[in-house]
Amino acid sequence: MATITHVHTLAYAAEMLGEDVELLQAIIWSGDNLTYGSIISVYTGPDETITALTDDGVDKLSDMLREARRTTQTWHGFLDAFVGDPELATRFKAQPPR
């Protein structure tokens, strides 16, 4: 594995992917959704962190979303599996697959 020399904040990854940052937060909330080391916590203070993704993490997230958005059925199933907040899930389900 190559040495990681930079990471992307979750907000920037959302911008790069054209996605809602809240959706990305819901997906990566469980560390099981991406491979170990793809999600990084950056400490900005004693009790403050921001989430960042490696290039590999951004690529895997992009692949997950592309597969999930193939049909309305796969999109809704994906959201049911990864978004625990019903209000967020409803909001994202209203968006058509791309």
Steps between C-alpha positions, in 0.01 A plus 500: 500500500630842406569763760212743542624854441169687488132461581174671399262642758156347486356834387748519213438135404127578486573796274726289277234229468207741464336349807346628821747496788227364729462199272872431512499536878218247525684253276835517678348513849558126516866424450400174329390679183849587376827315537720557803704817463273663240332714766723718716418714802696824508531653845455876488499545877493298821142383446440604140539296184408519135463200275719459195530240227802366319498487119409132532209591728367758254528246216320227696227741608455614141471137386245421774283795405521430127384140555227607742356760263450259209125470565249647739470161670875463559520863615223455757649170621839665537351787700308257722825318573726800557294794624368454853316832521152456344471870410832496317410175325169648382677812372757295308236262365327799341810550286490302175771246419771647277 
